[in-house]
mmCIF file of C-alpha atoms and ligand atoms in Angstrom:
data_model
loop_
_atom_site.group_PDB
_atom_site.id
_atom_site.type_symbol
_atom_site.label_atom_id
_atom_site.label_comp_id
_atom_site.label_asym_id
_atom_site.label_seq_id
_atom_site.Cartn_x
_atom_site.Cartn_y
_atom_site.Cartn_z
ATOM 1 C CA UNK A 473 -21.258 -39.641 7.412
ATOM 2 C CA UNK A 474 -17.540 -40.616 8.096
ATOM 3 C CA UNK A 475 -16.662 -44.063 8.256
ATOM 4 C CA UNK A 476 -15.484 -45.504 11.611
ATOM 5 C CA UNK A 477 -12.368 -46.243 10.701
ATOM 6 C CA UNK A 478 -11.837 -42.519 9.096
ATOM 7 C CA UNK A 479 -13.501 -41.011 12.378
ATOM 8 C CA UNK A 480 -11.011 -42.590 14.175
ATOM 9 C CA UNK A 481 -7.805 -41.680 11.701
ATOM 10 C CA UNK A 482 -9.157 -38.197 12.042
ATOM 11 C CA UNK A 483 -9.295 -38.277 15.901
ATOM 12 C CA UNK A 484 -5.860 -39.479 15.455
ATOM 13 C CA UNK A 485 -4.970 -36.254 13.932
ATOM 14 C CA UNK A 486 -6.672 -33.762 16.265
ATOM 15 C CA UNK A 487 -4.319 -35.356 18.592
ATOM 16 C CA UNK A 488 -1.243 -34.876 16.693
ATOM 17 C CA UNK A 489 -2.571 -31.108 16.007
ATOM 18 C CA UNK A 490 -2.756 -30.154 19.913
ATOM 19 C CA UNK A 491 0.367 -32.196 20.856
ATOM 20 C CA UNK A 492 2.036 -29.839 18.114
ATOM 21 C CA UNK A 493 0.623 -26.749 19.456
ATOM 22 C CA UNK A 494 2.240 -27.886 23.133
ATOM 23 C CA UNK A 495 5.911 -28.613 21.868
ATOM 24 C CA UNK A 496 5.790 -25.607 20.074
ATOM 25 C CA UNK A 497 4.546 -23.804 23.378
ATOM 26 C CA UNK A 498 7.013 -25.542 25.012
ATOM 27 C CA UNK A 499 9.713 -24.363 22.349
ATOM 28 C CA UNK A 500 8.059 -20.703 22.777
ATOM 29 C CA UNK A 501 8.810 -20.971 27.015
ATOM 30 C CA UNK A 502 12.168 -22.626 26.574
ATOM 31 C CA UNK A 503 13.551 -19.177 24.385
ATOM 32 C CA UNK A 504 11.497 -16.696 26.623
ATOM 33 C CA UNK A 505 13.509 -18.144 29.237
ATOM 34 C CA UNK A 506 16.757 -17.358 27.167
ATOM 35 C CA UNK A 507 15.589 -13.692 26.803
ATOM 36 C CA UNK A 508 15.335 -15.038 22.912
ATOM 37 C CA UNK A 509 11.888 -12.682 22.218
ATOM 38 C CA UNK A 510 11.657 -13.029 18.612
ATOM 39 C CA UNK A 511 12.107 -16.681 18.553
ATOM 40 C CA UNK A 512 9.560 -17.337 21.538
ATOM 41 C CA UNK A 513 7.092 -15.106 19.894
ATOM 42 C CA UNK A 514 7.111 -16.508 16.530
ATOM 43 C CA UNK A 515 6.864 -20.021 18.515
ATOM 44 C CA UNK A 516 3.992 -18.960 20.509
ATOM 45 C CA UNK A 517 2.384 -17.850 16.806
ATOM 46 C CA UNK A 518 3.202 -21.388 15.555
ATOM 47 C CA UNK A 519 1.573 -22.963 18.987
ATOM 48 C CA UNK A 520 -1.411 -20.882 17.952
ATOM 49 C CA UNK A 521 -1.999 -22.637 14.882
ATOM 50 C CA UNK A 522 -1.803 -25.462 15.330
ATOM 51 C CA UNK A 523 -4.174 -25.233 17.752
ATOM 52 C CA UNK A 524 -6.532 -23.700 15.210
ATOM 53 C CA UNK A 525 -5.224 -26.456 13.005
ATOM 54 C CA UNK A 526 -7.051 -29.176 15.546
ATOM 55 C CA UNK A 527 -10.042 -27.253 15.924
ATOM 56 C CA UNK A 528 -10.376 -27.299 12.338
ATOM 57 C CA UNK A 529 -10.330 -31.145 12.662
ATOM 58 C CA UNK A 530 -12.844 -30.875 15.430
ATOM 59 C CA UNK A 531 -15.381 -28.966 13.518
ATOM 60 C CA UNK A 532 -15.298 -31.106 10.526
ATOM 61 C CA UNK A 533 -15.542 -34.191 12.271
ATOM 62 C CA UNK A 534 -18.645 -33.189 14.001
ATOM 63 C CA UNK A 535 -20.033 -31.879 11.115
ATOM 64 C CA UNK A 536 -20.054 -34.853 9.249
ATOM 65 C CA UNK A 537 -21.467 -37.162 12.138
ATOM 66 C CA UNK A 538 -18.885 -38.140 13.903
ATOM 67 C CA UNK A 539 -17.478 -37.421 17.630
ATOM 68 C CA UNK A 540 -14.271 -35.344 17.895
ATOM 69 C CA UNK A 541 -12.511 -36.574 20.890
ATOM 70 C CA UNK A 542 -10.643 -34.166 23.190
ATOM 71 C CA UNK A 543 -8.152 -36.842 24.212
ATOM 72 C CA UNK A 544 -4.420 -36.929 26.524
ATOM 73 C CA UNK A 545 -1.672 -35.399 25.311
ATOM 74 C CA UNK A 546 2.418 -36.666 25.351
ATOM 75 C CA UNK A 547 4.130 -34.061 27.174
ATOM 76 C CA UNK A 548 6.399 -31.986 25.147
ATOM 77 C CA UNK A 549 10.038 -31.956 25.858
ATOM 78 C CA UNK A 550 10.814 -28.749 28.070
ATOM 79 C CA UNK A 551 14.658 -28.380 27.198
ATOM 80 C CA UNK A 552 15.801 -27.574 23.588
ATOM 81 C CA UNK A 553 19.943 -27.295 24.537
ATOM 82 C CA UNK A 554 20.404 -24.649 21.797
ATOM 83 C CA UNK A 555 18.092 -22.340 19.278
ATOM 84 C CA UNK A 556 19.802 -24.191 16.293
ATOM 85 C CA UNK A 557 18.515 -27.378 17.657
ATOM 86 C CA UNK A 558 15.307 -26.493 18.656
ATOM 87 C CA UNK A 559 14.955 -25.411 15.068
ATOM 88 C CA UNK A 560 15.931 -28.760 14.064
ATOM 89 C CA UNK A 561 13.195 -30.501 16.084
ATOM 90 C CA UNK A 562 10.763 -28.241 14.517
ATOM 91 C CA UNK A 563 11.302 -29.257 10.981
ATOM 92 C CA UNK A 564 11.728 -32.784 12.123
ATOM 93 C CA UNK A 565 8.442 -32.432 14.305
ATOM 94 C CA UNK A 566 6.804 -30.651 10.423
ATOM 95 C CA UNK A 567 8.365 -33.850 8.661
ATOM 96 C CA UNK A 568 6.623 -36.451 10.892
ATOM 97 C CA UNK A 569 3.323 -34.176 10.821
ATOM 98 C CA UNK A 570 3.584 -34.298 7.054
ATOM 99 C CA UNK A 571 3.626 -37.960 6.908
ATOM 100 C CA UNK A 572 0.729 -38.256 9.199
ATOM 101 C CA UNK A 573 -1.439 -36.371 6.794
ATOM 102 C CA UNK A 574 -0.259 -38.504 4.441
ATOM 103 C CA UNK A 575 -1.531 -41.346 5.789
ATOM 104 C CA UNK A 576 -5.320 -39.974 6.336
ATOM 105 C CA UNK A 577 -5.415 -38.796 3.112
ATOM 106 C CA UNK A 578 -4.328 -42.676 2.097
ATOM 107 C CA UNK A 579 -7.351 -43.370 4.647
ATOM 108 C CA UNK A 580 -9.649 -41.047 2.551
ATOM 109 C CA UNK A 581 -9.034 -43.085 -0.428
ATOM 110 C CA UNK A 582 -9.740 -46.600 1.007
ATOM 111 C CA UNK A 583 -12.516 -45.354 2.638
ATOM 112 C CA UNK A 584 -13.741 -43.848 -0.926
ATOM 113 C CA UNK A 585 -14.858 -40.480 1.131
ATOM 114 C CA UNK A 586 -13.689 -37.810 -1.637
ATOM 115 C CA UNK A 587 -15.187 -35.321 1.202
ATOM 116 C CA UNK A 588 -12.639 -36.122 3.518
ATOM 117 C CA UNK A 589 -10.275 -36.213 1.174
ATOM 118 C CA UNK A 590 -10.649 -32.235 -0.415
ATOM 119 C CA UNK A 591 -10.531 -30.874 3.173
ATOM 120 C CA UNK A 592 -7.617 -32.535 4.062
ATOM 121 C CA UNK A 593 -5.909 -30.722 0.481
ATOM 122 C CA UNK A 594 -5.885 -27.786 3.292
ATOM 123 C CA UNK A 595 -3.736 -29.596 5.489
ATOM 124 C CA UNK A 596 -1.324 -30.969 2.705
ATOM 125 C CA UNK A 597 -0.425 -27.380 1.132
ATOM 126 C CA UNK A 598 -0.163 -26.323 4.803
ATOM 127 C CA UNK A 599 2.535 -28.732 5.267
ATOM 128 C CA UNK A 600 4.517 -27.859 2.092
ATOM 129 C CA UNK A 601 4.419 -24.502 3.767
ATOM 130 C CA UNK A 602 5.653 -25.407 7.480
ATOM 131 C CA UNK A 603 8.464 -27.482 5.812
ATOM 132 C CA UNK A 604 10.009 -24.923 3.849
ATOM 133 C CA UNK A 605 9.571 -22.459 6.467
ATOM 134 C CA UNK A 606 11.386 -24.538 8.524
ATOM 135 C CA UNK A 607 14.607 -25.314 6.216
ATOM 136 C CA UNK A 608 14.255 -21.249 5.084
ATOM 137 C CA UNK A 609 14.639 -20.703 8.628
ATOM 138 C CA UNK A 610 17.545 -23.287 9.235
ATOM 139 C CA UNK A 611 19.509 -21.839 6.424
ATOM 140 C CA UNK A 612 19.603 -18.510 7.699
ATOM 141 C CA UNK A 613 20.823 -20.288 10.436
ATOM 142 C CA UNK A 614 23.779 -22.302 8.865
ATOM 143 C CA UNK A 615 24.410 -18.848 7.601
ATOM 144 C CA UNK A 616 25.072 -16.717 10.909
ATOM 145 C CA UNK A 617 27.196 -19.521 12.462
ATOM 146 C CA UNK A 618 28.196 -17.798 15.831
ATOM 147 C CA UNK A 619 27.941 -14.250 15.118
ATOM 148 C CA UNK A 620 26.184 -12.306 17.961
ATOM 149 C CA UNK A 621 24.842 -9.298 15.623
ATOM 150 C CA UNK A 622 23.212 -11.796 13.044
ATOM 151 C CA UNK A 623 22.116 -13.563 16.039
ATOM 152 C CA UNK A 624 20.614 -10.490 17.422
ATOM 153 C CA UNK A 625 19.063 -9.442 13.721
ATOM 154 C CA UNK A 626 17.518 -13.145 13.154
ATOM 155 C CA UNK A 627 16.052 -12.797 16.374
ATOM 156 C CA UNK A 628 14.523 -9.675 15.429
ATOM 157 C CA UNK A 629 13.407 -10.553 12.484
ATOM 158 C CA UNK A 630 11.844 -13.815 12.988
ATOM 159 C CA UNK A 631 9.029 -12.886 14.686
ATOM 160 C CA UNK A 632 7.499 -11.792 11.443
ATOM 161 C CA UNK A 633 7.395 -14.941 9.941
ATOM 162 C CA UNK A 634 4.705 -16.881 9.556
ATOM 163 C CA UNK A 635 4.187 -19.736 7.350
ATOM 164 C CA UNK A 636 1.945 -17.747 5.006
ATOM 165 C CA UNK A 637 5.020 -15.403 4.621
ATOM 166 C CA UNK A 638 7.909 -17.967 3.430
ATOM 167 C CA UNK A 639 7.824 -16.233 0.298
ATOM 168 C CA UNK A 640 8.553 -13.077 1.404
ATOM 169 C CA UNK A 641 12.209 -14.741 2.345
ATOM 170 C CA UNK A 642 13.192 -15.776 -1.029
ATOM 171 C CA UNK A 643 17.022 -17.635 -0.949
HETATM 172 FE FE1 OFO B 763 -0.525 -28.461 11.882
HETATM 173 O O1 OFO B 763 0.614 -27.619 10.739
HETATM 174 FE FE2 OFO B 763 2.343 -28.193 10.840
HETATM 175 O O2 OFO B 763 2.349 -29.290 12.137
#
């Protein structure tokens, strides 16, 4: 049985998870709109997980006696300026995601609920994951700069990245 206190930090989480899967379907919209296909696809894929990532959250909470809550979202910004920033937000956005795992897995401790604490080991490797995606991904950036054919080849090549696959894009 989860404590109240860790029901609640978990809850927290679920929120964070769907609110993650909306900027990045936000992200995915904004560079459809720019006829940027690769990009918007592999941010419709990330949108996808996460949402898998909060129903993951879901499960477990109601597994272990507590009430997942299905709660309002913030609305995701719908305007990213550039790709290169976008990409920016989404390793900020991983960064801040990180830290709230963090933080329930401090809750797991104080709360002594060792449970709690091995299924969130999921969601910390995940995170090492996202992040270095994320800075693979902004190198490649730094390295095109403003050339249209590298732009044209990251764009086609992005779309096969997932997470899972940051090895496969060694430096
Ligand atoms: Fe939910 O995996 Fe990153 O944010």
């Amino acid at each position: 049985m989860l404590s109240k206190k860790l029901e609640k930090a978990l809850n927290e989480q679920v929120r964070i998870e769907a609110e993650s899967s909306q900027v990045y379907l936000s992200m995915a919209s904004w560079a459809e709109g720019k006829g940027l296909e690769g990009i918007a696809q592999f941010m419709y894929n990330q949108s996808d997980e996460e949402r898998l990532h909060m129903l993951k959250l879901v499960k477990y909470i109601n597994e272990r006696g507590g009430h997942a809550q299905v709660s309002a979202l913030n609305a995701p910004k719908t305007d990213f300026e550039t790709f290169q920033k976008m990409f920016h937000e989404l390793l900020e956005h991983e960064v801040f995601v990180s830290k709230s795992i963090n933080d329930l897995v401090h809750v797991t401790l104080e709360e002594k609920d060792y449970a709690t604490h091995n299924f969130l080991q999921w969601y910390v490797a995940e995170q090492i994951e996202e992040e270095a995606l994320a800075r693979t991904i902004l190198d490649k950036i730094n390295l095109i700069g403003n050339d249209k054919g590298g732009l044209y080849l990251f764009d086609r090549d992005i779309q096969q990245i997932t997470a899972n696959s940051v090895a496969i894009t060694p430096k």
